[in-house]
mmCIF file of C-alpha atoms in Angstrom:
data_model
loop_
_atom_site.group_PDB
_atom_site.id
_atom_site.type_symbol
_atom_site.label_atom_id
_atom_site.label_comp_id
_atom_site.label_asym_id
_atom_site.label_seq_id
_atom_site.Cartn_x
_atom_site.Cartn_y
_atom_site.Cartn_z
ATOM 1 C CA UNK A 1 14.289 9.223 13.760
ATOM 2 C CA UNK A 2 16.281 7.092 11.127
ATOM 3 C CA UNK A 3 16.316 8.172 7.515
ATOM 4 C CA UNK A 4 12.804 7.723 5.845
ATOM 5 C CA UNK A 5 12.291 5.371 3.262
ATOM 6 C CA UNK A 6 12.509 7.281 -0.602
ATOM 7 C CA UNK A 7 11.234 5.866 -3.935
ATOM 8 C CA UNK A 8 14.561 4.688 -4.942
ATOM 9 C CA UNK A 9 13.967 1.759 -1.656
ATOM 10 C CA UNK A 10 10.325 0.991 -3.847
ATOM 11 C CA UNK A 11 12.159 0.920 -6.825
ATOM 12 C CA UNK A 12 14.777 -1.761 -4.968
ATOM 13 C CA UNK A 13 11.944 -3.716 -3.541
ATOM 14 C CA UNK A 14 10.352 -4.363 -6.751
ATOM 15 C CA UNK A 15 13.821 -5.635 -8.233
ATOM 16 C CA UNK A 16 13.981 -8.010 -4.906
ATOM 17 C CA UNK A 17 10.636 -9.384 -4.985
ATOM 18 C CA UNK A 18 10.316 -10.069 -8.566
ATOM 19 C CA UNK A 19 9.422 -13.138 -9.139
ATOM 20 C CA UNK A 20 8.134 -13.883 -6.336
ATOM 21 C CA UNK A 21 5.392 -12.219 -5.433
ATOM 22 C CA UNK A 22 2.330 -11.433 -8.262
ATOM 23 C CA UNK A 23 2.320 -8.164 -10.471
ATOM 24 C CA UNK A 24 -1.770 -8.149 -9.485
ATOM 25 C CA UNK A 25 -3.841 -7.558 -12.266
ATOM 26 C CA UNK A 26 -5.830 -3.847 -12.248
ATOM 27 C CA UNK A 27 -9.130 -4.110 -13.044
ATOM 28 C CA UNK A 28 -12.117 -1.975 -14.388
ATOM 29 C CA UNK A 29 -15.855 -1.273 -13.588
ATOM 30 C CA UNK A 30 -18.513 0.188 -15.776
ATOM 31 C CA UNK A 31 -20.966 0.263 -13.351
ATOM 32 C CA UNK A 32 -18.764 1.825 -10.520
ATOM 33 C CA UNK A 33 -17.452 4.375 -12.769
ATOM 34 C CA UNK A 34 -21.348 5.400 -13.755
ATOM 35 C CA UNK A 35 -22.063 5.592 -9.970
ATOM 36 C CA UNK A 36 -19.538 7.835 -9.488
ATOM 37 C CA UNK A 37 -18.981 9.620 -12.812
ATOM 38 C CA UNK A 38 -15.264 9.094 -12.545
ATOM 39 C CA UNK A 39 -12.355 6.565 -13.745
ATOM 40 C CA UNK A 40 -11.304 4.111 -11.108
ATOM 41 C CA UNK A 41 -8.292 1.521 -11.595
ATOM 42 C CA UNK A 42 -8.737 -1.406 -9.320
ATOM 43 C CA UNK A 43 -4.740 -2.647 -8.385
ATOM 44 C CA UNK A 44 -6.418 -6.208 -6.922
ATOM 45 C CA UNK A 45 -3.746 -7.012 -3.926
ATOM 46 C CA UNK A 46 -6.550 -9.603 -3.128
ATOM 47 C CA UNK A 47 -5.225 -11.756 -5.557
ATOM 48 C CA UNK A 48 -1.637 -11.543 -4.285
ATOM 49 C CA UNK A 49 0.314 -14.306 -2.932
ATOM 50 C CA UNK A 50 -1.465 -14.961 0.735
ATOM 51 C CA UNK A 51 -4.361 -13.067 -0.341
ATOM 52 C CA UNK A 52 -2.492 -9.654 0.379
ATOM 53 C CA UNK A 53 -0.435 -6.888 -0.357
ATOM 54 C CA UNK A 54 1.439 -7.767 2.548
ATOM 55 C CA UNK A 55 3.937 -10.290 0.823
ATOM 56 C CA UNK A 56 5.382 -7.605 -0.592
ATOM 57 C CA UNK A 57 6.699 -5.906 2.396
ATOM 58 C CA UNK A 58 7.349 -9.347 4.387
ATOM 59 C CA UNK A 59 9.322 -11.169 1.719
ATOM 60 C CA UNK A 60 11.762 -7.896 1.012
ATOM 61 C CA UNK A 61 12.164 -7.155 4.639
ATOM 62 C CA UNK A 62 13.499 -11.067 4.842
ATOM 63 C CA UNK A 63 15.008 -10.870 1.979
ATOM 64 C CA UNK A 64 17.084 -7.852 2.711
ATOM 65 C CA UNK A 65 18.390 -9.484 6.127
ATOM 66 C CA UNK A 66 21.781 -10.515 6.968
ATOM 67 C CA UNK A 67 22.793 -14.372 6.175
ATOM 68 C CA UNK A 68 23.288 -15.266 10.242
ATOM 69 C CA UNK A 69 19.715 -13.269 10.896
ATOM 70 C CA UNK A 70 18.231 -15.252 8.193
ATOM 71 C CA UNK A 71 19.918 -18.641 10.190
ATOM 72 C CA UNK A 72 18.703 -17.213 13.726
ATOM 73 C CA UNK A 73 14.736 -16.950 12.546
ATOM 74 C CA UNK A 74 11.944 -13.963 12.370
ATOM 75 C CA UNK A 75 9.268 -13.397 14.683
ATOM 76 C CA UNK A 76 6.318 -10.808 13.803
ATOM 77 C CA UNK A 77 2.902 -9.826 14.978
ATOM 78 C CA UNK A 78 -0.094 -9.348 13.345
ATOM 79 C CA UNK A 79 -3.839 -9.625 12.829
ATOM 80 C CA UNK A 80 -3.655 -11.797 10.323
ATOM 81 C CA UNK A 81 -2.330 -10.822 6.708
ATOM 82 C CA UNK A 82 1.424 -9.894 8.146
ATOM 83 C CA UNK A 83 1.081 -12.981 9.898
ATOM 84 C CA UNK A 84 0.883 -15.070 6.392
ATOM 85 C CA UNK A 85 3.150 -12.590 4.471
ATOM 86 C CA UNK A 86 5.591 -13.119 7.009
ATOM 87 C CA UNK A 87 4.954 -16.834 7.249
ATOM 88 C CA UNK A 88 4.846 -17.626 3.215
ATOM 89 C CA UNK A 89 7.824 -15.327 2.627
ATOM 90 C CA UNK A 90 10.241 -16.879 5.671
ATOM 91 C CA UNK A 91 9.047 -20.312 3.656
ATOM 92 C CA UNK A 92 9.945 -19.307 0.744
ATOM 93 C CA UNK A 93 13.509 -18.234 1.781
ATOM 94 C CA UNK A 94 13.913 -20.919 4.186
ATOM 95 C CA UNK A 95 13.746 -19.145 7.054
ATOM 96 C CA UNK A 96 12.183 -19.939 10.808
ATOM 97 C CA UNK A 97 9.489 -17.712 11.533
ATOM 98 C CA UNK A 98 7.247 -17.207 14.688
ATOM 99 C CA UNK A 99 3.968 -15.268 14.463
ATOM 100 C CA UNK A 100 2.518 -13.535 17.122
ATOM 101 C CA UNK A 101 -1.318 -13.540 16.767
ATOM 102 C CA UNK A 102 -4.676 -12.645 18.218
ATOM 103 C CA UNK A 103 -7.329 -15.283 19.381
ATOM 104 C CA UNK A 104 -10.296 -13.781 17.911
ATOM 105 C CA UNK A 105 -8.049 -13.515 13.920
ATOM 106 C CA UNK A 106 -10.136 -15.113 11.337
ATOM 107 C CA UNK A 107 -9.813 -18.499 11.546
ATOM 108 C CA UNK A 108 -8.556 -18.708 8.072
ATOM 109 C CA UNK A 109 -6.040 -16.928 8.957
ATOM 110 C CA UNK A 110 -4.705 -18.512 11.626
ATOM 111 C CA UNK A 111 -5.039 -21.748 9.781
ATOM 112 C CA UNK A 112 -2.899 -20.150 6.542
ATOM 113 C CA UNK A 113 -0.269 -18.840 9.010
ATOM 114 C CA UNK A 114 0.085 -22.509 10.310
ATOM 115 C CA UNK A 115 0.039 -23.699 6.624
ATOM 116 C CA UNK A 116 3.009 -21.643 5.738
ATOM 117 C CA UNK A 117 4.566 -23.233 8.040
ATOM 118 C CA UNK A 118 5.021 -20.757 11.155
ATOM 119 C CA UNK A 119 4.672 -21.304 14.573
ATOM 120 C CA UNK A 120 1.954 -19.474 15.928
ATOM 121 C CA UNK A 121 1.885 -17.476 19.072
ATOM 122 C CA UNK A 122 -1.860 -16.517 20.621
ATOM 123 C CA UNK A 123 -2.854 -13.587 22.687
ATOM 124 C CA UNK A 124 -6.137 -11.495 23.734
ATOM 125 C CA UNK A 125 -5.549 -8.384 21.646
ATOM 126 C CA UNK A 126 -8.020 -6.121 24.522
ATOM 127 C CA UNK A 127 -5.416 -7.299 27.534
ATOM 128 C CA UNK A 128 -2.309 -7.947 26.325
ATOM 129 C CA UNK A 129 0.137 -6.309 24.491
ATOM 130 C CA UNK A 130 1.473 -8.012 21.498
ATOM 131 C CA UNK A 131 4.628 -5.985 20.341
ATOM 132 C CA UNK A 132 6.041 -6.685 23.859
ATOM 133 C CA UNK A 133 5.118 -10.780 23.664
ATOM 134 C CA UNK A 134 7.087 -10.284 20.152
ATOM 135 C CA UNK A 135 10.156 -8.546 22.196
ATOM 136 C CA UNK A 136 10.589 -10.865 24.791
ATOM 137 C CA UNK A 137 10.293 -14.171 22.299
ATOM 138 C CA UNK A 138 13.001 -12.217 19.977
ATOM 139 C CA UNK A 139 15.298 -11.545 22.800
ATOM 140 C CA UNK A 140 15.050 -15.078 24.249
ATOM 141 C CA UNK A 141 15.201 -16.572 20.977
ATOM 142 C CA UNK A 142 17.862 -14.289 18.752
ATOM 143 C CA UNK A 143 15.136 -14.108 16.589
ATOM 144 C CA UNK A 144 14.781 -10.229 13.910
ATOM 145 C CA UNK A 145 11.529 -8.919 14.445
ATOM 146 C CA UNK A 146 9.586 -7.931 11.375
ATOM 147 C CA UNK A 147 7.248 -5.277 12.375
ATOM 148 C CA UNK A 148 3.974 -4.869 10.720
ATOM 149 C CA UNK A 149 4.402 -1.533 9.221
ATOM 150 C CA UNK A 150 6.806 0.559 11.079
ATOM 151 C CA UNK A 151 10.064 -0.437 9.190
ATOM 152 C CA UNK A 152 11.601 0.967 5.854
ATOM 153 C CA UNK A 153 11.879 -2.032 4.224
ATOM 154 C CA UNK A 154 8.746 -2.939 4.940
ATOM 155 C CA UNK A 155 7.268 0.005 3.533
ATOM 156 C CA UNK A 156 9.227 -0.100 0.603
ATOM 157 C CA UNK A 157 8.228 -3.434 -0.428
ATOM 158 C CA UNK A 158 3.884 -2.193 -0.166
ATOM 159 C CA UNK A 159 4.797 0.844 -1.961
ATOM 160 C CA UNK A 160 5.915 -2.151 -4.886
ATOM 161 C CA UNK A 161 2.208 -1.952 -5.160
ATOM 162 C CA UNK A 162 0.755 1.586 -6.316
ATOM 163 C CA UNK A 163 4.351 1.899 -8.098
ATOM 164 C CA UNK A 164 3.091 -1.666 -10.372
ATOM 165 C CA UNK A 165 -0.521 0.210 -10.956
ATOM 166 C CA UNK A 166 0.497 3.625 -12.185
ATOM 167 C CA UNK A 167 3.076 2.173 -14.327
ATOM 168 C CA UNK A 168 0.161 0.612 -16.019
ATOM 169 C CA UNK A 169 -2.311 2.961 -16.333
ATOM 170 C CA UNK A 170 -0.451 6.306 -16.364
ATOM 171 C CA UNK A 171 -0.964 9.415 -14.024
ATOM 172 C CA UNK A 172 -3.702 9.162 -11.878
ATOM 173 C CA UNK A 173 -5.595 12.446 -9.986
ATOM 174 C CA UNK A 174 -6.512 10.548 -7.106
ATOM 175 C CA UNK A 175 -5.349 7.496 -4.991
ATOM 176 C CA UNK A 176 -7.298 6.107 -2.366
ATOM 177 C CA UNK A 177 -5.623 3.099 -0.336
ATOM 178 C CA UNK A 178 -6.629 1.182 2.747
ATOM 179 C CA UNK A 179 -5.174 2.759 6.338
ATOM 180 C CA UNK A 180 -4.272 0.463 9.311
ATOM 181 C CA UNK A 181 -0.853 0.792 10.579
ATOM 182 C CA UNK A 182 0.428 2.689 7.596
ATOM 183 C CA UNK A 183 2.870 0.445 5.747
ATOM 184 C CA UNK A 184 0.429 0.555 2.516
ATOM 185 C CA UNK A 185 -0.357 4.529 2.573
ATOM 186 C CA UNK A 186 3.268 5.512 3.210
ATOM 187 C CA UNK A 187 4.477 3.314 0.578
ATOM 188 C CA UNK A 188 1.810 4.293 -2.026
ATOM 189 C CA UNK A 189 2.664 7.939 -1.369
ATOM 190 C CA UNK A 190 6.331 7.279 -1.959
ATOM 191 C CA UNK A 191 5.464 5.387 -5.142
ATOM 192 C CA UNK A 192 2.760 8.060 -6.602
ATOM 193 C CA UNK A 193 4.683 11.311 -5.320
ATOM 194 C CA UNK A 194 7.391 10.031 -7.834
ATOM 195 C CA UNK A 195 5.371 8.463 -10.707
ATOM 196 C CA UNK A 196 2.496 11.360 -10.601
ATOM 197 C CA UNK A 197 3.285 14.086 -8.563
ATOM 198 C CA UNK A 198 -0.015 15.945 -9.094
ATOM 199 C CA UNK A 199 -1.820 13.116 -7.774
ATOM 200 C CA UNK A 200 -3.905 13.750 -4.581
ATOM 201 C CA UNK A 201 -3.734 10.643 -1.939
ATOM 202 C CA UNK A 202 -5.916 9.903 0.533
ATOM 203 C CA UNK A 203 -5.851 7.112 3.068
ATOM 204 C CA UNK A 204 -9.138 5.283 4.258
ATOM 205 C CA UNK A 205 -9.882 3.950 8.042
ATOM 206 C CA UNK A 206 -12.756 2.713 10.110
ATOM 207 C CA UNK A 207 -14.361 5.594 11.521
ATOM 208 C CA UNK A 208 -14.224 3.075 14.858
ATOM 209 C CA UNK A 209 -10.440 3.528 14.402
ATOM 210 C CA UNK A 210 -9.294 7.012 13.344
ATOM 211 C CA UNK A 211 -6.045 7.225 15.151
ATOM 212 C CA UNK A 212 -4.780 8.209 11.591
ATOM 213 C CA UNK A 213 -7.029 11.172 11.344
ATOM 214 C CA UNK A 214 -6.558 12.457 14.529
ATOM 215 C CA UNK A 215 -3.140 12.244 14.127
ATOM 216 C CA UNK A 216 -2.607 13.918 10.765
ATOM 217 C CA UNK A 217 -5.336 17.063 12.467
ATOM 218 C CA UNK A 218 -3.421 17.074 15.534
ATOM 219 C CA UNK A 219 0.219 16.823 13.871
ATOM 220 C CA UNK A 220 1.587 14.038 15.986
ATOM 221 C CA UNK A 221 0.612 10.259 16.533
ATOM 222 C CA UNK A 222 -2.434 10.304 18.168
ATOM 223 C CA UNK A 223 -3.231 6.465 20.202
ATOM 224 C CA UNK A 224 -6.503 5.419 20.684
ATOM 225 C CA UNK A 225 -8.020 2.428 22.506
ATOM 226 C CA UNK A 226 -8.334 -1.025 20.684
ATOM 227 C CA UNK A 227 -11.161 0.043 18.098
ATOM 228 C CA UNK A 228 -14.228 -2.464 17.617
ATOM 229 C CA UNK A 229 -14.988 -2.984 13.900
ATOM 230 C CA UNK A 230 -15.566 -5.270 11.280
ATOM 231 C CA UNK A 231 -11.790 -4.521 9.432
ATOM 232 C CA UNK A 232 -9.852 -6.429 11.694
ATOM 233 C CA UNK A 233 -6.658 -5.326 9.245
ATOM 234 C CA UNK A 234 -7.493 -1.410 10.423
ATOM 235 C CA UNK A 235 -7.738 -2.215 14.316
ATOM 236 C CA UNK A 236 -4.973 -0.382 14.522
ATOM 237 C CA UNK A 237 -4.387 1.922 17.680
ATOM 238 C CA UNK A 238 -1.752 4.448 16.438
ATOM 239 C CA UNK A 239 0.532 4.923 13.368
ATOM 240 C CA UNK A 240 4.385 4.165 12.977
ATOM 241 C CA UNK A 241 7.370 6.932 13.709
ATOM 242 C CA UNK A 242 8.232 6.159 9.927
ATOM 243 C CA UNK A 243 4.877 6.029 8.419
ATOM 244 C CA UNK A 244 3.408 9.049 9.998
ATOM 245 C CA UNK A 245 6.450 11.133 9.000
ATOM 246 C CA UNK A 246 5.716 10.278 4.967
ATOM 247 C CA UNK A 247 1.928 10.342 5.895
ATOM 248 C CA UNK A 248 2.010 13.979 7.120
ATOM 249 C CA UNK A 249 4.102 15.187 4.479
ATOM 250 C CA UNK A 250 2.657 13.092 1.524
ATOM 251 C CA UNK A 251 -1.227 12.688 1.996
ATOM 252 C CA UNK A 252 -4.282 14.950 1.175
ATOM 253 C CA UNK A 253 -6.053 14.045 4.044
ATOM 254 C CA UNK A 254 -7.590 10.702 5.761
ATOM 255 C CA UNK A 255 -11.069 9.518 5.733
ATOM 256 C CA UNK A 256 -13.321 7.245 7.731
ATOM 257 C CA UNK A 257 -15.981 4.831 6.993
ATOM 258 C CA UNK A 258 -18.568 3.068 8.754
ATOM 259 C CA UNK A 259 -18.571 -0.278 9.390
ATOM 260 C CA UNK A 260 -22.164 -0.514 7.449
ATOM 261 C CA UNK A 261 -20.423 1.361 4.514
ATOM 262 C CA UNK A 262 -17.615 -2.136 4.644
ATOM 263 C CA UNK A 263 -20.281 -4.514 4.237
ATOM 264 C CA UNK A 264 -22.170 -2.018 1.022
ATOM 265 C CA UNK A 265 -18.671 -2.585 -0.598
ATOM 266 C CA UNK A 266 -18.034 -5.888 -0.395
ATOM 267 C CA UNK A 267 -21.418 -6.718 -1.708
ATOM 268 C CA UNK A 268 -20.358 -4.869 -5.133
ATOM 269 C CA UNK A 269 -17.255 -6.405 -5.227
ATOM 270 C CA UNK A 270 -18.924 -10.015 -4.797
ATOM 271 C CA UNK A 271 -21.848 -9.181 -6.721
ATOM 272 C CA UNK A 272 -20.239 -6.621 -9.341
ATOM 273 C CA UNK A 273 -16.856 -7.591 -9.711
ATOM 274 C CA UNK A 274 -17.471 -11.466 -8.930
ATOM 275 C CA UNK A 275 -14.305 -10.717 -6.682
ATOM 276 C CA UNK A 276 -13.729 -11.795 -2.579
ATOM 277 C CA UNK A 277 -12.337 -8.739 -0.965
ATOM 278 C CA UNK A 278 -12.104 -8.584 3.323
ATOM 279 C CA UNK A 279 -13.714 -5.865 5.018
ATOM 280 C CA UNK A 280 -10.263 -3.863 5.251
ATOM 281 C CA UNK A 281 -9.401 -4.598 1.566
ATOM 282 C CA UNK A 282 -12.870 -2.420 1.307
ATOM 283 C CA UNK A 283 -12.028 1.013 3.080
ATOM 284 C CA UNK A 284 -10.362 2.736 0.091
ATOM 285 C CA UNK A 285 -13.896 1.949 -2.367
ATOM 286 C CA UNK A 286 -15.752 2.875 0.361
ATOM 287 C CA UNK A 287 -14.029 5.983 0.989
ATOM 288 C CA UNK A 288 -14.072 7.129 -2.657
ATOM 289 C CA UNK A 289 -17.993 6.486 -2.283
ATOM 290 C CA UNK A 290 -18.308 8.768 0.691
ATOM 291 C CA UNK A 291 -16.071 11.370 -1.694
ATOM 292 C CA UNK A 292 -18.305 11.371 -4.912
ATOM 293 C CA UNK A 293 -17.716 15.274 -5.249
ATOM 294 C CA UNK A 294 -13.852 14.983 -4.911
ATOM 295 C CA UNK A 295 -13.930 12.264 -7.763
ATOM 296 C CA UNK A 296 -16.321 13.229 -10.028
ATOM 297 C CA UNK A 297 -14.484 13.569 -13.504
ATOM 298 C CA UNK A 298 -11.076 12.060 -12.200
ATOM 299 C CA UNK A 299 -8.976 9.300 -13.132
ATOM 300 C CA UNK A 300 -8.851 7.572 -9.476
ATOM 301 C CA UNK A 301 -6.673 4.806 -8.272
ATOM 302 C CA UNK A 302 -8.205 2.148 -5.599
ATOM 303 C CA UNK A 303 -5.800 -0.448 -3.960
ATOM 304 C CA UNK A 304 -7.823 -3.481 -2.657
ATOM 305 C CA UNK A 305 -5.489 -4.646 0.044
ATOM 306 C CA UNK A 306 -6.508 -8.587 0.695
ATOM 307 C CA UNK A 307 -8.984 -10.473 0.650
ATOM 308 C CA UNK A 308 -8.528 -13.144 3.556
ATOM 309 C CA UNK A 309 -12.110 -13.572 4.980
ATOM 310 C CA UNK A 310 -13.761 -16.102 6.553
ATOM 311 C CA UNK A 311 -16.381 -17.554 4.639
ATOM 312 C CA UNK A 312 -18.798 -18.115 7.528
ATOM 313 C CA UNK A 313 -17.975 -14.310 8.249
ATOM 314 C CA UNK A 314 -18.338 -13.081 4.747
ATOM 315 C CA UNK A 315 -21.831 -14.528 4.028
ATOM 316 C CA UNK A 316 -23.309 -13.637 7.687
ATOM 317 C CA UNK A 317 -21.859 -9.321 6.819
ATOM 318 C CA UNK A 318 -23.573 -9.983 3.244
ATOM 319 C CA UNK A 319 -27.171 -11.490 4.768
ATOM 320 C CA UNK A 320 -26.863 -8.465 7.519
ATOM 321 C CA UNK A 321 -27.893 -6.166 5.020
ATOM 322 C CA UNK A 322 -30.021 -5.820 1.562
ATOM 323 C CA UNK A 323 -29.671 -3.175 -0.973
#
């Protein structure tokens, strides 16, 4: 294992992406914070450059690279939000940059990623394995692969995000933040373990998908078949060497949600918050719902990841169900 990431790599990240990628606004909610009888602090990465908080991570991990690596071109893979962070940030600093990507990602997705400007790669995500397409391109090609989650600077750069909402609104008890890969969590605990080290952080995945769980019970990185859900940012099947290692030493504990529990959430973000937020943006609301005893009377922090959804998508989850 490599050295880990520390909060002095967040507080580098946030110097390298300033100005270029959005200090999100945080938001309130009466209503939420009745439900709950608590204090949340909404830090809206939906309303980050490429609908994400994973600009952050993509444009310092480019940003960071050598001049001739920069020349030779990126390749990553992803679901879909790496994909554009990846794509908008290689843009941005004129750099080439292949995306590996699934068949079944959201269309808009797929269409952003070709927006950007990258040249998209497709595979079936239940038959083939995408980190080894990614490989074999980089090797042929010369291109640096940018990895998801799995990578300090990568890290670094998400943890830009938690850092941005404590600074704002002071020492929080609890922090609840969307799990997939890990990138987000492990950055968020590097960021809050510095800024308030009292605070109690909890990751959130698809109970379809809780490799994270397992592994932080079991003590090692636990892999699990491709999970079927609606968060296609959490179909995740294990966590990084690098996020794992600040995962187990940095978070509370990690908590599932239900697929039905997704679609409850982004109906009060539509219909409450008059905000769009993905089904994976939704896992760390949702798991603060399913935790109303833990945050009763707490100052709690909630990091919407993205909001990339497809439309058609969004309004068939919200007619599925009626409060």
């Amino acid at each position: 294992m490599q050295t880990l990431p520390t909060y002095s790599d967040v507080v580098a990240a946030a110097e390298r992406i300033k100005g270029y990628a959005h200090r999100t606004p945080v938001m309130r909610s009466r209503t939420i914070d009745a439900q709950l009888d608590a204090s949340l602090y909404f830090k809206c990465e939906n309303l980050q450059r490429i609908g994400a908080f994973k600009f952050r991570g993509a444009f310092n991990a480019i940003a960071a690279l050598e001049p001739a690596q920069q020349r030779a071109g990126v390749i990553a893979f992803s679901s879909g939000n790496h994909a554009q962070g990846v794509a908008l940030a290689a843009s941005v600093l004129n750099v080439k940059a292949t995306i590996v990507m699934p068949q079944d990602a959201p269309a808009a997705k797929l269409a952003a990623t070709r927006g950007y400007g990258a040249q998209v790669v497709e595979y079936d995500r239940y038959t083939e394995d995408r980190a080894a397409i990614a490989m074999n391109l980089a090797q042929q090609h010369g291109y640096t692969l940018i990895p998801p989650y799995d990578h300090p600077d990568i890290i670094a750069g998400q943890g830009t995000a938690a850092m941005e909402l404590i600074q704002e609104t002071g020492p929080l008890d609890l922090l609840f933040v969307c799990l997939g890969g890990g990138g987000l969590l492990s950055g968020s605990a590097l960021a809050a373990r510095a800024l308030a080290p009292e605070c109690q952080i909890y990751g959130v995945e698809p109970q379809a998908g809780n490799d994270g769980q397992q592994s932080l019970r079991a003590g090692h990185i636990v892999r699990i078949d491709m999970p079927k859900t609606i968060a296609d940012g959490a179909q995740t099947q294990f966590l990084g060497d690098y996020t794992f290692s600040i995962i187990q030493r940095e978070v509370a504990d990690i908590l599932t949600v239900t697929d039905e529990e997704l679609i409850r959430t982004m109906r009060f973000y539509a219909e409450r918050m008059k905000m769009l937020v993905e089904p994976t943006g939704c896992l760390s609301l949702a798991g603060a719902c399913s935790a109303k005893e833990l945050v009763r009377g707490k100052r709690v922090g909630i990091i919407i990841s993205g909001g990339n959804v497809d439309l058609a998508m969004f309004c068939s989850l919200l007619g599925s169900t009626q409060e």
